[in-house]
CSV table of C-alpha atoms in Angstrom, one decimal:
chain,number,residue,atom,x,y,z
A,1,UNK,CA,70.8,134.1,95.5
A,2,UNK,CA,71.2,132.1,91.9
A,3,UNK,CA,74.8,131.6,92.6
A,4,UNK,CA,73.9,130.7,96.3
A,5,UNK,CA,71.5,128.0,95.3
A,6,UNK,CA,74.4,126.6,92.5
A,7,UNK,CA,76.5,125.9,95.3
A,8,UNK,CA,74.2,124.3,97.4
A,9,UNK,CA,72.9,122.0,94.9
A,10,UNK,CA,76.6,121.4,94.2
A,11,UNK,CA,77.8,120.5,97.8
A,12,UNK,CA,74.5,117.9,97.9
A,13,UNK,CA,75.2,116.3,94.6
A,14,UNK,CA,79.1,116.0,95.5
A,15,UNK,CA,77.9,114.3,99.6
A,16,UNK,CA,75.3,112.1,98.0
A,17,UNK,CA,77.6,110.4,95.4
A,18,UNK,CA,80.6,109.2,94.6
A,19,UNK,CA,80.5,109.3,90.9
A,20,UNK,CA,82.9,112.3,91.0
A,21,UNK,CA,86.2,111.8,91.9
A,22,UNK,CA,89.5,113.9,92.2
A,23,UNK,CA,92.9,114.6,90.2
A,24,UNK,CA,93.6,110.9,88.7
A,25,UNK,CA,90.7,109.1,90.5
A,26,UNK,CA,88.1,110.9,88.2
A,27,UNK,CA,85.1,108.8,87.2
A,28,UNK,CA,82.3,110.1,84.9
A,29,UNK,CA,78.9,111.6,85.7
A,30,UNK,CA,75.9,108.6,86.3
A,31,UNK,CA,72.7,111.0,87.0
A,32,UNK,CA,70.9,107.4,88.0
A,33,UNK,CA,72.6,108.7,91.3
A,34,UNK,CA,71.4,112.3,91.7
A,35,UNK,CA,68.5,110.9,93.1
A,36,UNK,CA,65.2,112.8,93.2
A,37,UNK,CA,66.0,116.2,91.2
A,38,UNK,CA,67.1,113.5,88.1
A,39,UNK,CA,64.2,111.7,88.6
A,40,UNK,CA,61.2,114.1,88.9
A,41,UNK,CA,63.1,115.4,85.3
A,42,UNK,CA,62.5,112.4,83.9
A,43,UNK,CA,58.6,112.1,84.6
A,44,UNK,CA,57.7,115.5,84.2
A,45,UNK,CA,60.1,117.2,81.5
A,46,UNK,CA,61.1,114.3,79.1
A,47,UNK,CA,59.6,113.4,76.2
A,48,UNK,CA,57.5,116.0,76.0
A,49,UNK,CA,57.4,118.8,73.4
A,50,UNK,CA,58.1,116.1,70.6
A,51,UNK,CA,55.8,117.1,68.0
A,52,UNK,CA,57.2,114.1,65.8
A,53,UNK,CA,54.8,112.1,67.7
A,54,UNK,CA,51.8,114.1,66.3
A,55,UNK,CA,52.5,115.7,63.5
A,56,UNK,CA,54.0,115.9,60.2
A,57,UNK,CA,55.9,119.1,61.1
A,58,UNK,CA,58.9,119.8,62.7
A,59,UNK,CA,60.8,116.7,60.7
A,60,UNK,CA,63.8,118.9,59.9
A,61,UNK,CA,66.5,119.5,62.3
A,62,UNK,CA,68.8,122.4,61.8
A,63,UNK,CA,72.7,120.7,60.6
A,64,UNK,CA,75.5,121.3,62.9
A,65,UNK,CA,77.3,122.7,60.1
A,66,UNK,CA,74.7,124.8,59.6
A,67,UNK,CA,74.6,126.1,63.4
A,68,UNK,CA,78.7,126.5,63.3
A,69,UNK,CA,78.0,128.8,60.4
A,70,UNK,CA,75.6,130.8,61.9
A,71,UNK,CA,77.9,131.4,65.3
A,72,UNK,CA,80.1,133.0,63.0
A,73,UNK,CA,78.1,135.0,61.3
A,74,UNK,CA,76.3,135.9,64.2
A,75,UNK,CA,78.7,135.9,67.1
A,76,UNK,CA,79.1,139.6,67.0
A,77,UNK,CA,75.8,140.6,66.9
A,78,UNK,CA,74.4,143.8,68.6
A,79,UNK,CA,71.4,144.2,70.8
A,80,UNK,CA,69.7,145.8,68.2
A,81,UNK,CA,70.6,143.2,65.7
A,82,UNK,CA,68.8,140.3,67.8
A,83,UNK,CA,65.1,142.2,67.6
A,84,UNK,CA,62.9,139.0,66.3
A,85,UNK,CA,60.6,140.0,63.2
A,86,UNK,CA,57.2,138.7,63.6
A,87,UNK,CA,55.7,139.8,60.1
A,88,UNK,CA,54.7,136.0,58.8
A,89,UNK,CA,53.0,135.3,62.5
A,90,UNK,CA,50.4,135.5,64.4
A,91,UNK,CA,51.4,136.9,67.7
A,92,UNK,CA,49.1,137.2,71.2
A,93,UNK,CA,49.7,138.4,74.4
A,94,UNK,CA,47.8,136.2,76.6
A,95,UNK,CA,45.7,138.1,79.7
A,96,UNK,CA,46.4,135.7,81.5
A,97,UNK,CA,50.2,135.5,81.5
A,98,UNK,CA,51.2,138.6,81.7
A,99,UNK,CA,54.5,139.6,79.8
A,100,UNK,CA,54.3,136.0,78.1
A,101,UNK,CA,54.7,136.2,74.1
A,102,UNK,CA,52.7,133.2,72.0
A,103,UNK,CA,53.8,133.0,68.3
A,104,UNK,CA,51.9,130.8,66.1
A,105,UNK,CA,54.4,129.3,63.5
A,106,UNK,CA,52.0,127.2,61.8
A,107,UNK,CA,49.8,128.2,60.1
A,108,UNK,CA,51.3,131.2,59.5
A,109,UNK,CA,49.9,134.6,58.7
A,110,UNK,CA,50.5,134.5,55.2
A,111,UNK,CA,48.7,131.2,54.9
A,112,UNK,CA,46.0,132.1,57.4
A,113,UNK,CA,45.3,135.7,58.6
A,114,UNK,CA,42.7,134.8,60.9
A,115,UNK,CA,43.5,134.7,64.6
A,116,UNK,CA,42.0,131.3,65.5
A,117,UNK,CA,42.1,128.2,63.7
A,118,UNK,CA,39.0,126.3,63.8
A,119,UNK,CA,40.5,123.4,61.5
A,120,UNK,CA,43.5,121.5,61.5
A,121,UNK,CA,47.0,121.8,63.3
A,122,UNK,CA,48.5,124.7,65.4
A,123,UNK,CA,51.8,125.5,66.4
A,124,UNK,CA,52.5,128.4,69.0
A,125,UNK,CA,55.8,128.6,70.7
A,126,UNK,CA,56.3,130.6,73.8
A,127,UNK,CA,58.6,133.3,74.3
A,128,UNK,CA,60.9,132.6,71.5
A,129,UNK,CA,64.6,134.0,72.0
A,130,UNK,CA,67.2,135.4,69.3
A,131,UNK,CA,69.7,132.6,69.2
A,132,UNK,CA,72.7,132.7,66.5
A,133,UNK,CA,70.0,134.4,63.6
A,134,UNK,CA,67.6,132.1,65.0
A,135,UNK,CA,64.4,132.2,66.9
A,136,UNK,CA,63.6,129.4,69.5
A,137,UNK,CA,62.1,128.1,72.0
A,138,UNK,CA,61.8,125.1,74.2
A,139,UNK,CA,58.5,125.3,74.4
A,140,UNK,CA,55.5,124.6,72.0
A,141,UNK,CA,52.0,124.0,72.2
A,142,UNK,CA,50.4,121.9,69.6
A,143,UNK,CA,47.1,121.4,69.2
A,144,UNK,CA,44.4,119.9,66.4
A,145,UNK,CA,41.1,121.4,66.3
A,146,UNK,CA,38.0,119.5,64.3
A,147,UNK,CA,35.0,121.9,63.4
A,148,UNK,CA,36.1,124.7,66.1
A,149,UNK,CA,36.7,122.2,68.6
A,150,UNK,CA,40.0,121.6,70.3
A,151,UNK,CA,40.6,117.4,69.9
A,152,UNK,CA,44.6,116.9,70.6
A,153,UNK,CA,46.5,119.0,72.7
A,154,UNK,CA,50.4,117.8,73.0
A,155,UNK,CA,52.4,117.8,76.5
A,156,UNK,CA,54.8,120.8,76.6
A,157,UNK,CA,57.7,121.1,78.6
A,158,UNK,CA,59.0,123.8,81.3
A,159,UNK,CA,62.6,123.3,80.8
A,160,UNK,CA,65.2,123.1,78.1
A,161,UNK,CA,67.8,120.5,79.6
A,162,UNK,CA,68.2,118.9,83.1
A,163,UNK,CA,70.8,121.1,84.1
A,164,UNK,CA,68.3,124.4,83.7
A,165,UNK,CA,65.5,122.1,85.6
A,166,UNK,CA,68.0,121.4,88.3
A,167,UNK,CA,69.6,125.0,88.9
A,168,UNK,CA,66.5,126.4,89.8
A,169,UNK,CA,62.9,125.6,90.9
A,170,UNK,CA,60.8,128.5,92.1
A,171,UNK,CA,58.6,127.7,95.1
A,172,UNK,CA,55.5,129.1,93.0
A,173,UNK,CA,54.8,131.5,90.1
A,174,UNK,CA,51.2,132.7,90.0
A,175,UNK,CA,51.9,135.3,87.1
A,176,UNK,CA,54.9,136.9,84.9
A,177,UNK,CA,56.8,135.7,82.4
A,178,UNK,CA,58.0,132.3,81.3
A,179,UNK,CA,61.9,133.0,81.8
A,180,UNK,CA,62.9,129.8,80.5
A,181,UNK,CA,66.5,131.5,78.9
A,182,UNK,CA,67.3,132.9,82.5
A,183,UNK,CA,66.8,128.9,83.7
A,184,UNK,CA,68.7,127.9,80.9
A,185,UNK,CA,71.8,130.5,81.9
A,186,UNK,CA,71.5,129.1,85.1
A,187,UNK,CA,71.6,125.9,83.6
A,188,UNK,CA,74.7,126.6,81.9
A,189,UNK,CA,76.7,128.1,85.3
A,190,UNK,CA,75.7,124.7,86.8
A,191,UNK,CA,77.4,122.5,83.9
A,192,UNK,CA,80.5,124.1,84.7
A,193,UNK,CA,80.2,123.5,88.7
A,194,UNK,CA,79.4,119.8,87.8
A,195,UNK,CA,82.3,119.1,85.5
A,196,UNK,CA,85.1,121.1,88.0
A,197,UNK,CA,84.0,118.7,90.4
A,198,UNK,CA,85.4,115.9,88.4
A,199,UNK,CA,88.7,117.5,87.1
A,200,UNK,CA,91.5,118.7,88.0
A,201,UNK,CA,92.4,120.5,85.1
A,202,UNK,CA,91.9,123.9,85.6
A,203,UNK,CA,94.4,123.4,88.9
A,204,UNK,CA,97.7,123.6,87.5
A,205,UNK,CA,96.4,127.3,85.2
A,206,UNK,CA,98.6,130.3,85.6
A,207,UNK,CA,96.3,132.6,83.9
A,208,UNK,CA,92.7,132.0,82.3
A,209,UNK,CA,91.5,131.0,79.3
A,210,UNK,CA,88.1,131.3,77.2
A,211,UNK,CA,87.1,129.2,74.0
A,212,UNK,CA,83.3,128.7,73.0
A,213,UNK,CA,82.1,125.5,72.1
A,214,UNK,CA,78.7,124.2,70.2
A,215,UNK,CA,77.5,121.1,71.9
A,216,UNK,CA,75.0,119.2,69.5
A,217,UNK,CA,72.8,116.2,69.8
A,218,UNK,CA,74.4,113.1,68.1
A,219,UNK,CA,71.7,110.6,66.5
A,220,UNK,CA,72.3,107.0,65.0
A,221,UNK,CA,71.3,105.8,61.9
A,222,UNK,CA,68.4,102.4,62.4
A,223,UNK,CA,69.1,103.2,66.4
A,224,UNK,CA,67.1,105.8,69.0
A,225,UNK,CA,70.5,105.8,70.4
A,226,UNK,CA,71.0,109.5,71.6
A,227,UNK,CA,74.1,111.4,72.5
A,228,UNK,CA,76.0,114.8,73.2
A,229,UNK,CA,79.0,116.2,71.8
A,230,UNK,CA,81.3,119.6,71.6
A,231,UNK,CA,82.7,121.4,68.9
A,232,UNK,CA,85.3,124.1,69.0
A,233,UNK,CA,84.2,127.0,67.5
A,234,UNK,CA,86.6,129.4,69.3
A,235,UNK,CA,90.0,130.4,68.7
A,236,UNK,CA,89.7,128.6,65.4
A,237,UNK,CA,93.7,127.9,66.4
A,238,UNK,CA,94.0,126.9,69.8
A,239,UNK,CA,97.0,127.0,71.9
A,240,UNK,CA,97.6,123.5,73.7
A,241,UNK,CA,96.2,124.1,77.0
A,242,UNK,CA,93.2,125.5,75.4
A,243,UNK,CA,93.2,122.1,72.8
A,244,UNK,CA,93.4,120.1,76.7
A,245,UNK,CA,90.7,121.8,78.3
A,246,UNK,CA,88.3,121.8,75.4
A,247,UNK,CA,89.2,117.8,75.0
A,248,UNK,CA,88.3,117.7,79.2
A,249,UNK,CA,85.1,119.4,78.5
A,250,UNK,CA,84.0,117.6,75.2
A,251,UNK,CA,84.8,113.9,77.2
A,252,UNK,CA,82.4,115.1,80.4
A,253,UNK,CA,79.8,116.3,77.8
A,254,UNK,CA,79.7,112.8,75.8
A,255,UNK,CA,79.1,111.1,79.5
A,256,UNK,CA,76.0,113.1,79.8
A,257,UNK,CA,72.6,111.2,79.8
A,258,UNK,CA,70.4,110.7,76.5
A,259,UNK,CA,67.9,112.6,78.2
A,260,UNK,CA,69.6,115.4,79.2
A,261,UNK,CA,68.9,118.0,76.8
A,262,UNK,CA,65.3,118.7,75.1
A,263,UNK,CA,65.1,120.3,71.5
A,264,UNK,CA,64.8,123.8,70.3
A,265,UNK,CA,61.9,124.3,68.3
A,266,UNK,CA,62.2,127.5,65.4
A,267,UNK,CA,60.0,129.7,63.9
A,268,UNK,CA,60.6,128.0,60.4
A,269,UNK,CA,59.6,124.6,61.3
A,270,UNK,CA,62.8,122.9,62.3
A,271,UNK,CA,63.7,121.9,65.4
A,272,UNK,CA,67.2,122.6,66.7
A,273,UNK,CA,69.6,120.2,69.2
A,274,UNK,CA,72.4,122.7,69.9
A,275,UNK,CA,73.6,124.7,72.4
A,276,UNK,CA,76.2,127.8,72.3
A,277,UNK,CA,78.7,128.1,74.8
A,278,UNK,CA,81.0,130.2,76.4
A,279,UNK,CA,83.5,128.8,78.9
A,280,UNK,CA,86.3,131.0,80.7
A,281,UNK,CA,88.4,128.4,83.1
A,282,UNK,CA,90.9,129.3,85.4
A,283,UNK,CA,92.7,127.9,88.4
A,284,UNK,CA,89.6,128.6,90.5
A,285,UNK,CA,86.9,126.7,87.8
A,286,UNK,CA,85.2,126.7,85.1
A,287,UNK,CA,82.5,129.3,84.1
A,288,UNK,CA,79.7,128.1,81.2
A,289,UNK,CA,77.5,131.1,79.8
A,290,UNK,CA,75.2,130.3,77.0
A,291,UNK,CA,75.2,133.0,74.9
A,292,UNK,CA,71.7,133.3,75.1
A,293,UNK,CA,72.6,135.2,78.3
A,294,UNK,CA,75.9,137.4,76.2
């Protein structure tokens, strides 16, 4: 059904516009026309979640030299190597979401064992995921509580990028989990439908070929100017078809709206912009797994 609804969305974004053309005639990716899906992202999932606004926490952003390291220190890693350790936090399991996780990051345990606070901030992101050695998740609610009563209570967002908000919409969730890395998988299948649309590099492939990628949020000094980028993390020594494709990929990533991707937020107070990649590409397309999914 997931992959049903990919193409569908697909076929509807490729009849509606014109922004992506074919072999030489290839023009880049303008979601101001994906009409209401782009949209209805903007006013219900941007700008939410930025805890910058309210508080003096979550200033530090994780480096992308640090994230390279960690993919390859981490790349390898067995199921039984990504089990998250919650010693430092508070953890509940609300009644009324059932399978949902809540960690509190701050305060943390050590600094406050009880399991409410009744003064000052709170932090608690939902369903954190093992990403690369670290824990994350797109979603946090913050909140600021004044002699036991809550006063603040931030926006939170749903989704992690536009392309997971896109992919899939359920009709209606009453109860189970917040799956927001199975959107965000989605998300990633549907990134590589958008950008074979607009190629035609993949075409003239014999065989396949695979590389993984870190795309990262680029910021401007004395600007709010926002942008996206790739990095080759895989094969460290590419051959040149794999140097052509990456370079194909890494130009329809830096055409990709300021708003297209939200932030990470950790369990040590940092918030994180990138995103881990697989991509396999033959003659057929182009397959993008985040390896939150591998």
């Amino acid at each position: 059904m997931k992959q049903l609804n990919l193409f569908t969305l697909a076929i509807a974004l490729l009849t509606a516009s014109n922004t992506f053309g074919q072999a030489e005639n290839v023009k880049p990716i303008s979601f101001d026309q994906l009409g209401k899906q782009w949209s209805d992202y903007e006013k219900s999932e941007v700008d939410k979640n930025f805890l910058s606004l309210y508080s003096g926490l979550y200033k530090e952003t994780v480096s992308v030299d640090e994230m390279k390291q960690a993919f390859y220190k981490n790349r390898n890693a067995k199921a039984k190597d990504k089990e998250i350790l919650y010693e430092d936090f508070i953890v509940i399991k609300p009644q009324l979401h059932p399978g949902d996780t809540y960690v509190r990051t701050y305060p943390t345990l050590k600094d406050h064992p009880e399991k409410k606070v009744s003064e000052g901030e709170e932090i608690m992101l939902v369903n954190p995921k093992w990403y690369m050695g670290f824990a994350v998740s797109p979603r946090a609610y913050y909140e600021v509580y004044n002699g036991g009563k809550r006063t603040i209570a931030a926006p939170d967002a749903w989704y992690s990028d536009f392309f997971a908000y896109a992919a899939y919409k359920p009709i209606l969730q009453l109860d189970g989990p917040y799956n927001w890395h199975q959107n965000t998988g989605w998300g990633a299948h549907l990134i590589g439908t958008l950008h074979a649309m607009r190629t035609a590099e993949h075409w003239w492939l014999k065989g396949e070929k695979q590389f993984s990628v870190l795309l990262y949020t680029k910021t401007y000094p004395r600007s709010h100017r926002v942008s996206y980028s790739l990095e080759l993390l895989e094969p460290q020594e590419p051959d040149g078809e794999t140097q052509k494709l990456f370079e194909d990929l890494k130009d329809f990533v830096e055409q990709i709206p300021s708003k297209g991707f939200a932030p990470y937020f950790t369990t040590d107070l940092r918030q994180m912009t990138g995103r881990y990649y697989r991509v396999t590409v033959n003659k057929c397309g182009w397959l993008i797994e985040d390896y939150l999914d591998l």
